[in-house]
Coordinates of C-alpha atoms and ligand atoms in Angstrom, one line a residue:
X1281 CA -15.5 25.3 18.3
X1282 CA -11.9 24.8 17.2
X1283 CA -10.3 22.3 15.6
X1284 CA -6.8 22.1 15.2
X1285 CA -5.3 18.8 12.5
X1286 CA -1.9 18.5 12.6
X1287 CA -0.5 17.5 9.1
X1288 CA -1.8 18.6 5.7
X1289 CA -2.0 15.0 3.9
X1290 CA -4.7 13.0 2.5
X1291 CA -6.4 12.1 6.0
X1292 CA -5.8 15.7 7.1
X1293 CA -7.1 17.4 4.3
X1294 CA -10.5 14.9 4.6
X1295 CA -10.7 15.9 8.1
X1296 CA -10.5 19.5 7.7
X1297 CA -13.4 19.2 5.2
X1298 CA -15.3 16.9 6.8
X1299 CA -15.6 18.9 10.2
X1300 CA -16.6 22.0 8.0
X1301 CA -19.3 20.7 5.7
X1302 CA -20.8 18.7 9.7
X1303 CA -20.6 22.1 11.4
X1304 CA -20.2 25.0 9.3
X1305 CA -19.4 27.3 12.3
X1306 CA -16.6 25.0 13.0
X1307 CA -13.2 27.1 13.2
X1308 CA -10.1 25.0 11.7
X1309 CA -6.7 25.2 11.1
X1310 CA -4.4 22.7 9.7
X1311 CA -0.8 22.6 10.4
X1312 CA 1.7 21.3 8.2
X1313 CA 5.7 21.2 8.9
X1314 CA 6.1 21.2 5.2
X1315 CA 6.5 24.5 3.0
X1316 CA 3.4 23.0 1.1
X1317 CA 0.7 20.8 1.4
X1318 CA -0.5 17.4 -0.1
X1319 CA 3.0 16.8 -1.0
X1320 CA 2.3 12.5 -1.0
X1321 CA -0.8 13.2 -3.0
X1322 CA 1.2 15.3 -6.1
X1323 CA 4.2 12.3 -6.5
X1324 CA 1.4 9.3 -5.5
X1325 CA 0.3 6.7 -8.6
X1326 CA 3.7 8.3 -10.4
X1327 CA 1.8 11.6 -10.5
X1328 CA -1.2 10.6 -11.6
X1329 CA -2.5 9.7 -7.8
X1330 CA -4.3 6.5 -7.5
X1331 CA -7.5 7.6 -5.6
X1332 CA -8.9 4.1 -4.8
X1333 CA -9.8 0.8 -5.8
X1334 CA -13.1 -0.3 -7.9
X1335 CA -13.3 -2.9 -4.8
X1336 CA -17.2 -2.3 -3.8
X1337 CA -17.5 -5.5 -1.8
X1338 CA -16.4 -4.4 2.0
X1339 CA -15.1 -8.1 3.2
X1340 CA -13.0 -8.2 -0.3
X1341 CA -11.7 -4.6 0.6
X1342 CA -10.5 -5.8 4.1
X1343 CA -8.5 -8.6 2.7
X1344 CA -6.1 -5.6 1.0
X1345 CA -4.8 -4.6 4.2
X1346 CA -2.3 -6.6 5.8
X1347 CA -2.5 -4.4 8.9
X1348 CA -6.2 -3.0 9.5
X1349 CA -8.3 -5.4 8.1
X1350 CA -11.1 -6.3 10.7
X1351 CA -10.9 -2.7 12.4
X1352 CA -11.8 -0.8 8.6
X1353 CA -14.9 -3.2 8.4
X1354 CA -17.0 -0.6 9.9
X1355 CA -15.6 2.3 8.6
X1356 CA -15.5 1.1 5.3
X1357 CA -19.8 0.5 5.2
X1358 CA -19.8 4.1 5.8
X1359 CA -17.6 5.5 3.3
X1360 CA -15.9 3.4 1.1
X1361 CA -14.8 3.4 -2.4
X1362 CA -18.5 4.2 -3.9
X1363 CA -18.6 7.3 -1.3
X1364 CA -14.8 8.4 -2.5
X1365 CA -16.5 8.1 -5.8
X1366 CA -19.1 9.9 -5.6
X1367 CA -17.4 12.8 -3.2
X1368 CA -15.0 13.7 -5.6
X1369 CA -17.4 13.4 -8.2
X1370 CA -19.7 16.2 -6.7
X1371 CA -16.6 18.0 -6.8
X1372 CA -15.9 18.0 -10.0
X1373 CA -13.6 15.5 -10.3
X1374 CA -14.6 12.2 -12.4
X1375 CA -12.3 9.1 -12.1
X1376 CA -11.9 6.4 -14.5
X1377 CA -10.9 2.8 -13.4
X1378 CA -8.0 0.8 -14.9
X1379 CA -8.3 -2.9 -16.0
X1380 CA -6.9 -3.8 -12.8
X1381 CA -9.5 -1.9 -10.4
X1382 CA -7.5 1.1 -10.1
X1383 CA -8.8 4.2 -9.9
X1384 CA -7.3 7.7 -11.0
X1385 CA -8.6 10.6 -11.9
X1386 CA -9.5 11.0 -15.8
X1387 CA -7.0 13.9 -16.2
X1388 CA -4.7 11.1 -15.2
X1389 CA -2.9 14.4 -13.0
X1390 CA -2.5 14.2 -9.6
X1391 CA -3.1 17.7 -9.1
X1392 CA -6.6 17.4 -10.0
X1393 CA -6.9 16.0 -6.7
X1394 CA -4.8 18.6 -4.9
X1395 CA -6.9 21.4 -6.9
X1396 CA -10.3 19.7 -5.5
X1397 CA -9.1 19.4 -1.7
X1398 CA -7.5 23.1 -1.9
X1399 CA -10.9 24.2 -3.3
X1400 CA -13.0 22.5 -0.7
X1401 CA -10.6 24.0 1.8
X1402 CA -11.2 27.4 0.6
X1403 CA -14.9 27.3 0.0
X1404 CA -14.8 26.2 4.0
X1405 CA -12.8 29.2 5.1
X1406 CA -10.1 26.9 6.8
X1407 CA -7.4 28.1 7.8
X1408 CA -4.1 26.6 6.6
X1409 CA -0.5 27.2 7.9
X1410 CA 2.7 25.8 6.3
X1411 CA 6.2 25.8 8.0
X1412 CA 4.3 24.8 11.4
X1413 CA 5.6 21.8 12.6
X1414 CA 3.8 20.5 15.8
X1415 CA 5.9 19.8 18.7
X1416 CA 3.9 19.1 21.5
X1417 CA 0.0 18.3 22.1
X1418 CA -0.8 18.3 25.9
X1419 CA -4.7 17.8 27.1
X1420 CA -5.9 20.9 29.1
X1421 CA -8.6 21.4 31.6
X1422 CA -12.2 21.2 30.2
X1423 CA -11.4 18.0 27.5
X1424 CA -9.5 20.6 25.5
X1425 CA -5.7 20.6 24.2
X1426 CA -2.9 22.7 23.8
X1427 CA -0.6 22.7 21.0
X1428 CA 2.6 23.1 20.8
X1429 CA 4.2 24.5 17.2
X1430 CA 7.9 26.0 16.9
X1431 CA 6.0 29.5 16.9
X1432 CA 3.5 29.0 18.9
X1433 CA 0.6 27.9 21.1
X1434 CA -2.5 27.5 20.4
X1435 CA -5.7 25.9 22.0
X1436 CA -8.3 23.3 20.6
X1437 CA -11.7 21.7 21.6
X1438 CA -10.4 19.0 19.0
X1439 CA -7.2 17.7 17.5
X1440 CA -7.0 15.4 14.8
X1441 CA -3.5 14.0 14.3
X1442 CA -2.9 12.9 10.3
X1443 CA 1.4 13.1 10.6
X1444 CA 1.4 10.1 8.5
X1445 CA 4.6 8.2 9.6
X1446 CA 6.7 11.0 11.6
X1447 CA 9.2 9.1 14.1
X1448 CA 8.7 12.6 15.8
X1449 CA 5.3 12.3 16.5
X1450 CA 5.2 9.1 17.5
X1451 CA 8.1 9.2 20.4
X1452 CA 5.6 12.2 21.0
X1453 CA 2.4 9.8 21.2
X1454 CA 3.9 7.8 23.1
X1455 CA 5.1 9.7 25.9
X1456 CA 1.5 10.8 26.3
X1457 CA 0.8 7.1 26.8
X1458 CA -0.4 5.7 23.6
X1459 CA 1.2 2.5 22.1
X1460 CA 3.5 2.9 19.2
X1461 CA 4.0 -0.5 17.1
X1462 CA 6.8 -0.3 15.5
X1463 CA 7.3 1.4 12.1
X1464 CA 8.9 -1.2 9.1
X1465 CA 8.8 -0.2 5.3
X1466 CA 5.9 -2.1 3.4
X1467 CA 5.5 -2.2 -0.3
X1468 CA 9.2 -3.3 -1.5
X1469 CA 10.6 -5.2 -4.2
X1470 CA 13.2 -7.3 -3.3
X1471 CA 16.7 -7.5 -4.7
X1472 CA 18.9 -10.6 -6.2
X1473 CA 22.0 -11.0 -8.5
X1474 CA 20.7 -14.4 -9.4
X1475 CA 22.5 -15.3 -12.7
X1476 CA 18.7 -16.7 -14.0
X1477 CA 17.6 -12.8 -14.4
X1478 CA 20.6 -11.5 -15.8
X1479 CA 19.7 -9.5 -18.8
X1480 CA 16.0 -10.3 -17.9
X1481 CA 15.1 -6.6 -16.6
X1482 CA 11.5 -5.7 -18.5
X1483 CA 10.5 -9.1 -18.8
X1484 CA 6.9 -9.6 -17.3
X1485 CA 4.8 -12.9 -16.4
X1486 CA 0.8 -12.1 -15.7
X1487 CA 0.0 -14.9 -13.5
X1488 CA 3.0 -15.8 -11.0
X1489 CA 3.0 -17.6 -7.6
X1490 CA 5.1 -16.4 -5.0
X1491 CA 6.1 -18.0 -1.9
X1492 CA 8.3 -17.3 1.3
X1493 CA 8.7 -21.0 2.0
X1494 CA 10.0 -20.0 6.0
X1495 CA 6.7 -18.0 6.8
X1496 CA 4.3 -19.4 4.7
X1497 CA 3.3 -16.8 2.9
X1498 CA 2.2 -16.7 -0.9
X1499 CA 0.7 -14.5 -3.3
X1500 CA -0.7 -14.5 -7.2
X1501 CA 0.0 -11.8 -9.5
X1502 CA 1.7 -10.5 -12.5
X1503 CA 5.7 -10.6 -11.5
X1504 CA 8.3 -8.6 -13.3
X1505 CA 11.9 -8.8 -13.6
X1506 CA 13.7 -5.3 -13.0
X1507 CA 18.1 -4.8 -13.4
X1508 CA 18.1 -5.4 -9.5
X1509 CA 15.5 -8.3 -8.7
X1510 CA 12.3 -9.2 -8.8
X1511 CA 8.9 -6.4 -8.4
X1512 CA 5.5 -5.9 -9.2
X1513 CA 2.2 -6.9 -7.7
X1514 CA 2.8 -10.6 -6.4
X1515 CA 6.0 -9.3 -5.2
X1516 CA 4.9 -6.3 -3.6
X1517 CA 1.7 -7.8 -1.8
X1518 CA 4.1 -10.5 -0.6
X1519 CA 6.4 -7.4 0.7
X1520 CA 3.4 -5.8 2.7
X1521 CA 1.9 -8.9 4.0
X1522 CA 5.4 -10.0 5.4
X1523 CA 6.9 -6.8 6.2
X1524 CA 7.7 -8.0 9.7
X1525 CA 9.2 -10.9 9.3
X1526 CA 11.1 -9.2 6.3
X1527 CA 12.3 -6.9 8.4
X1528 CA 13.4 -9.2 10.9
X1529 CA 15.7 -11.4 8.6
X1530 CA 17.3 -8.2 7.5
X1531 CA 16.0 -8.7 4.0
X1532 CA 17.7 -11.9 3.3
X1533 CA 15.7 -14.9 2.9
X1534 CA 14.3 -17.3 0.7
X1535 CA 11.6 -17.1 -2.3
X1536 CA 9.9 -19.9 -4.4
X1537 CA 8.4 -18.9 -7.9
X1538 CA 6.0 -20.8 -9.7
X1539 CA 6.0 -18.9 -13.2
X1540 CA 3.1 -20.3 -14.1
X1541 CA 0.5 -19.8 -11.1
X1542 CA -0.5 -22.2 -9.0
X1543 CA -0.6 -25.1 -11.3
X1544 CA 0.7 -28.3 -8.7
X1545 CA 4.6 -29.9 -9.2
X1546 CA 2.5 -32.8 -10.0
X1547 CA 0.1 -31.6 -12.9
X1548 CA 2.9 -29.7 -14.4
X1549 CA 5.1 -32.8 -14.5
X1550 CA 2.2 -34.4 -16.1
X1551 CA 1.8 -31.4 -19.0
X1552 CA 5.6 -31.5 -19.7
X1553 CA 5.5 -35.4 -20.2
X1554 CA 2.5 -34.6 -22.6
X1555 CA 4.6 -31.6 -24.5
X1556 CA 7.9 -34.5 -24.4
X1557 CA 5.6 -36.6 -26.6
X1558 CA 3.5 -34.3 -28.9
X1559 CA 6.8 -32.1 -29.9
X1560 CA 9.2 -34.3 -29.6
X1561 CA 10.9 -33.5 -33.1
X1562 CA 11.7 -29.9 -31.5
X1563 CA 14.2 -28.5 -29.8
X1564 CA 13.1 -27.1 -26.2
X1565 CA 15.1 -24.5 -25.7
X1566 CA 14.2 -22.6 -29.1
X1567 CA 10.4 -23.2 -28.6
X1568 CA 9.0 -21.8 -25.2
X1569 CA 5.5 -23.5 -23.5
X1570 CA 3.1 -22.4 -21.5
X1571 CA 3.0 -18.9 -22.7
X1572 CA 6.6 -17.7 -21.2
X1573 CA 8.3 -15.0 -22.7
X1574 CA 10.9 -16.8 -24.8
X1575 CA 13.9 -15.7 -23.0
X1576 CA 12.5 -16.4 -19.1
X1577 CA 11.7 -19.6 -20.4
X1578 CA 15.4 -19.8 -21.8
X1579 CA 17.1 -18.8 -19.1
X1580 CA 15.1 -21.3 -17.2
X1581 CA 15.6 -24.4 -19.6
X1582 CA 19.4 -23.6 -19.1
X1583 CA 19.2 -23.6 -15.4
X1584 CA 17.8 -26.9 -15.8
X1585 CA 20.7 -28.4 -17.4
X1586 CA 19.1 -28.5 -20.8
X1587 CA 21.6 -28.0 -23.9
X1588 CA 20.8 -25.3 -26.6
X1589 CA 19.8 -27.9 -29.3
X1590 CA 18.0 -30.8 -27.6
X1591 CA 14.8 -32.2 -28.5
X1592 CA 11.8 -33.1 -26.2
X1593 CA 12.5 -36.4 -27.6
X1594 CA 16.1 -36.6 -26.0
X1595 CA 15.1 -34.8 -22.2
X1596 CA 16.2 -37.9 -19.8
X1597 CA 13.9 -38.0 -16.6
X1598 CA 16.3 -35.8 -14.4
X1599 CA 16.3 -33.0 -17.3
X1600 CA 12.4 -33.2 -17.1
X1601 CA 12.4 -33.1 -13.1
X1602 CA 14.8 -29.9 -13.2
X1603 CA 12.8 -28.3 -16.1
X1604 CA 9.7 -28.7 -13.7
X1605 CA 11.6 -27.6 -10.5
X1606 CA 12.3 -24.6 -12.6
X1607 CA 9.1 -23.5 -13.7
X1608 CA 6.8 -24.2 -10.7
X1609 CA 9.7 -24.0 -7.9
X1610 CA 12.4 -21.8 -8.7
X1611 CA 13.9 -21.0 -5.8
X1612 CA 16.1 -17.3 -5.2
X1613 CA 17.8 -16.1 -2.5
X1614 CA 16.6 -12.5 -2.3
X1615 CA 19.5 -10.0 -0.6
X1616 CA 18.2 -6.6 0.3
X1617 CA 15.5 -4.9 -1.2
X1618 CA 14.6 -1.9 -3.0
X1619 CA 12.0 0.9 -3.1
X1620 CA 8.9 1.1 -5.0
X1621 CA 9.0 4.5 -6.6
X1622 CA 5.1 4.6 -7.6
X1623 CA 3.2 3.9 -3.7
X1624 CA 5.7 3.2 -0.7
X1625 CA 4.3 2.7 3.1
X1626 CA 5.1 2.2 6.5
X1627 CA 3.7 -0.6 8.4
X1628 CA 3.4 0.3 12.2
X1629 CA 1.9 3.2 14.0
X1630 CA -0.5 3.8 17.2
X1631 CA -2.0 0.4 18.1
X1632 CA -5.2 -0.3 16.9
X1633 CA -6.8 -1.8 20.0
X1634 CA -6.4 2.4 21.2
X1635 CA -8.9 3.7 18.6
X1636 CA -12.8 3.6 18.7
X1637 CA -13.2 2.9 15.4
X1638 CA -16.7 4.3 15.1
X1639 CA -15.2 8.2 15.5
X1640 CA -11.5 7.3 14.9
X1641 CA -11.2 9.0 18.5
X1642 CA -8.2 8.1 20.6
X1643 CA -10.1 5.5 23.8
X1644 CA -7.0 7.2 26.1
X1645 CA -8.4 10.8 25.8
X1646 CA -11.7 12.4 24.8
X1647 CA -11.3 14.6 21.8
X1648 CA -7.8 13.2 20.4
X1649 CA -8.3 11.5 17.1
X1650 CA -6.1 9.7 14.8
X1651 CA -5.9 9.3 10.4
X1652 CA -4.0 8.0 8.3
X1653 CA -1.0 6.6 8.1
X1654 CA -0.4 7.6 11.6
X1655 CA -1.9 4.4 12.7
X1656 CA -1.0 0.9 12.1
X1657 CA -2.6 0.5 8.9
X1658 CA -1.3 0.0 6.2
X1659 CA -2.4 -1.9 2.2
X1660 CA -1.4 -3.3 -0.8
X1661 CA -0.4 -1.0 -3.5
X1662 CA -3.7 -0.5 -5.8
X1663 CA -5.4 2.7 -3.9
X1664 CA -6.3 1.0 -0.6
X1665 CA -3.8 3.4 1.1
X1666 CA -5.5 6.7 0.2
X1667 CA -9.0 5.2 0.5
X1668 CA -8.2 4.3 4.5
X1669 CA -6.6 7.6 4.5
X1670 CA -10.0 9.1 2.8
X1671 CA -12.2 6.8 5.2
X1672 CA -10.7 7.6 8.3
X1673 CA -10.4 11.4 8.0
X1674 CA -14.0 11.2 6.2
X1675 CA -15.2 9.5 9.9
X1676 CA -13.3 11.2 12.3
X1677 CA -13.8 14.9 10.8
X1678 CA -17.5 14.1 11.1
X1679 CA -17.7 13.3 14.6
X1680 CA -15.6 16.1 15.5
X1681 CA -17.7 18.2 13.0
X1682 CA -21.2 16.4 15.0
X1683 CA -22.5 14.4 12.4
X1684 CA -24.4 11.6 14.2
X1685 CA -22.0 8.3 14.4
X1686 CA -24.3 5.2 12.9
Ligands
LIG523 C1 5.8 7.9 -3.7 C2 4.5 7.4 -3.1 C3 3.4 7.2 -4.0 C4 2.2 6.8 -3.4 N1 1.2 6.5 -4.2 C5 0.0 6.1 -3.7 C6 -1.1 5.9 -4.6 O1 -1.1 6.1 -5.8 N2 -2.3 5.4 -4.0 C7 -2.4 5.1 -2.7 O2 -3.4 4.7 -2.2 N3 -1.3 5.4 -1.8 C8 -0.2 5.9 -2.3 N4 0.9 6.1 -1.5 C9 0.6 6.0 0.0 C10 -0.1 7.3 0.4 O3 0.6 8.4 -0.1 C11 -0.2 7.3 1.9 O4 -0.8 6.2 2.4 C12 -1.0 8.6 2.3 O5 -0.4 9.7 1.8 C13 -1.2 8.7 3.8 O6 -1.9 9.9 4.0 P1 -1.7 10.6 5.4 O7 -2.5 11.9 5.3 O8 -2.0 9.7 6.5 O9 -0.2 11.0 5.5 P2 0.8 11.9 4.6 O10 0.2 12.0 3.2 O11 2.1 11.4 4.8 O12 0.6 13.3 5.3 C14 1.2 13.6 6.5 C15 1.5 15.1 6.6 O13 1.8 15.4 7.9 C16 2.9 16.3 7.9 N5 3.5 16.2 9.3 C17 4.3 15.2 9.8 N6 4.7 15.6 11.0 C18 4.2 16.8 11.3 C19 4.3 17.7 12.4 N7 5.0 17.3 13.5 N8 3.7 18.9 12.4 C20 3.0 19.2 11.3 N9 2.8 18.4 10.2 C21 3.5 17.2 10.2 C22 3.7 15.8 6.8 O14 4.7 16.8 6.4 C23 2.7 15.4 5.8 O15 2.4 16.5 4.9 C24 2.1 6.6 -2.0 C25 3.2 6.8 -1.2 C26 4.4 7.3 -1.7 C27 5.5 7.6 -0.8

């Protein structure tokens, strides 16, 4: 049997393994366009590669994925973060989990990955091609396909597309007839010249609320300022689960901050009268509340009209109203946006509704299967990328491979 995967990622190199270690007297080639393989996995996590997420509870796993959610369900009872775990770990290859779930290898090197999946690969006798970049698939009498490289053709029982997001191979998909959803970025910070953050950059909040008032959207997180806006994980979970709409203001719209969480306008107006009467010998601006870094909090007093030496005692009501505006509903205009250097994504891809998701096999045609990015899946930054990449190239290799589908 021979099994062609087109692109030598994550998903593909899961996929090329997985087929192997089902049928050992599987025959398998991946193709990469590249000049080398695994090229996402060596710069991913800022080199250290963020495997997957300490997330072992599957409906809590779903909720990471803005795009995906109820399709992984199944998938993800069958291999999941504890079966990433433990594959890599009868590897060789041990990971550790950070205090916020994620999950890198203990050499904290991405390569350690690469190493592992070049090894498995090996060990399997499959057969690896750089500088092949896929061209055409076509299905061929007998269920089988051909495919098309710039050097050649070659046949296949099976192919299992992992491109990730190639415009290429997507105008190619479709033309066969699947449904393409169209690609956005996802996982974005977002860009503002406000004069509040001016010589901010590096200042971090743990717990913010962020809200894009138009679409209703809102997420919790720590929230740092950077020398061109706003980033980190409220801003960049807001990014992925609005990366439509996002896309289709052109990256200029409105955002709400509460920097203190998701404390009401009404309970923080309450705690500020309280601090107005227990410090009201001291000045505001030189002594900052509710845990702020001293010059957010500032920066903030002064946007609320409050002079550099007044007292608590001497805030008039409208002082105390814009102080509170401020702190639980700052508003920005956001204008552009910017990449995230450590874990970038595109949301769009084949539509979902074309997939079995028990094999990953393509419903239009019989021994066609999709990983990866390739599809219209996408996460939050934290690992949940890789680990659908992992899952789906875990599932569909098997099936191709003949393990028994549960
Ligand atoms: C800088 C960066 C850091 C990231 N860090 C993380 C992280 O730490 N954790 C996490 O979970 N996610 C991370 N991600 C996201 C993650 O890398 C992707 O979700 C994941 O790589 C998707 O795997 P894939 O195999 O589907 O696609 P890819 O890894 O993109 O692999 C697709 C492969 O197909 C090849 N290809 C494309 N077209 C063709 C063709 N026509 N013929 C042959 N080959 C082709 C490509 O060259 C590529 O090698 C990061 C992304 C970026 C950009």
């Amino acid at each position: 049997m021979q099994t062609i995967i087109i692109g030598g990622g994550a998903a593909g190199f899961f996929g090329a393994i997985a087929v192997a270690e089902a049928n050992p007297n599987a025959r398998i080639t991946i193709l990469e366009r590249g000049n080398s393989f695994l090229q996402k996995v060596k710069v991913s996590g800022g080199g250290r590669c963020n495997v997957t997420h300490a997330c072992f509870d599957v409906r809590e796993l779903t909720r990471n994925y803005p795009r995906g959610s109820k399709e992984l369900a199944g998938p993800f009872t069958r291999f999941g973060p504890t079966e990433t775990i433990m594959w890599f770990e009868q590897r060789g290859v041990k990971l550790k989990t950070e205090s916020d779930g994620r999950m890198f290898p203990e050499t904290d090197e991405s390569q350690t990955i690469i190493d592992c999946l070049w090894q498995a690969t090996k060990k399997h006798h499959i057969d690896l091609k750089t500088s092949c970049r896929v061209d055409q698939i076509s299905p061929i009498q007998g269920n089988r396909w051909r495919v098309t490289t710039a050097n050649e053709v070659l046949e296949a029982d099976a192919v299992l597309v992992t491109t990730g997001s190639s415009e290429a191979i997507w105008t190619m998909l479709s033309k066969l007839g699947h449904r393409i959803v169209s690609p956005v970025p996802s996982l974005f910070t977002f860009n503002t010249k406000d004069q509040r953050l001016q010589n901010l950059a590096g200042i971090a909040v743990p717990n913010a609320q962020v809200t894009l008032p138009d679409f209703k959207q809102q997420s919790n997180g720590p929230l740092l300022v950077t020398h061109w806006g706003l980033s980190g994980p409220a801003i960049l979970k807001l990014s992925a689960w609005a990366a439509r709409e996002l896309h289709a203001m052109n990256y200029h719209f409105k955002l709400t901050i509460n920097w203190l969480g998701d404390i009401t306008q009404h309970a923080l107006n309450a705690q500020l009268i309280d601090i107005k009467s227990e410090l009201s010998k001291k000045q505001v601006i030189a002594n900052a509340q509710f845990g702020l870094p001293a010059r957010l909090w500032q920066s903030l007093c002064a946007a609320a009209g409050i002079a550099d030496l007044l007292r608590w005692a001497d805030m008039n009501k409208k002082q105390l109203n814009a102080l509170c505006q401020e702190l639980g509903a700052c508003a920005f205009d956001i204008k552009g946006k910017s990449t995230f250097k450590e874990e970038f994504v595109t949301a769009g891809g084949i539509d979902l509704k074309e997939i079995n998701f028990k094999n990953f096999e393509s419903k239009l045609f019989p021994n066609l299967y999709f990983a990866g990015e390739v599809l219209n899946i996408d996460a939050v930054t934290g690992g949940f990328n890789f680990q659908a990449a992992w899952t789906g190239g875990w599932i569909a290799g098997g099936s191709i491979g003949g393990r028994p589908a549960i």
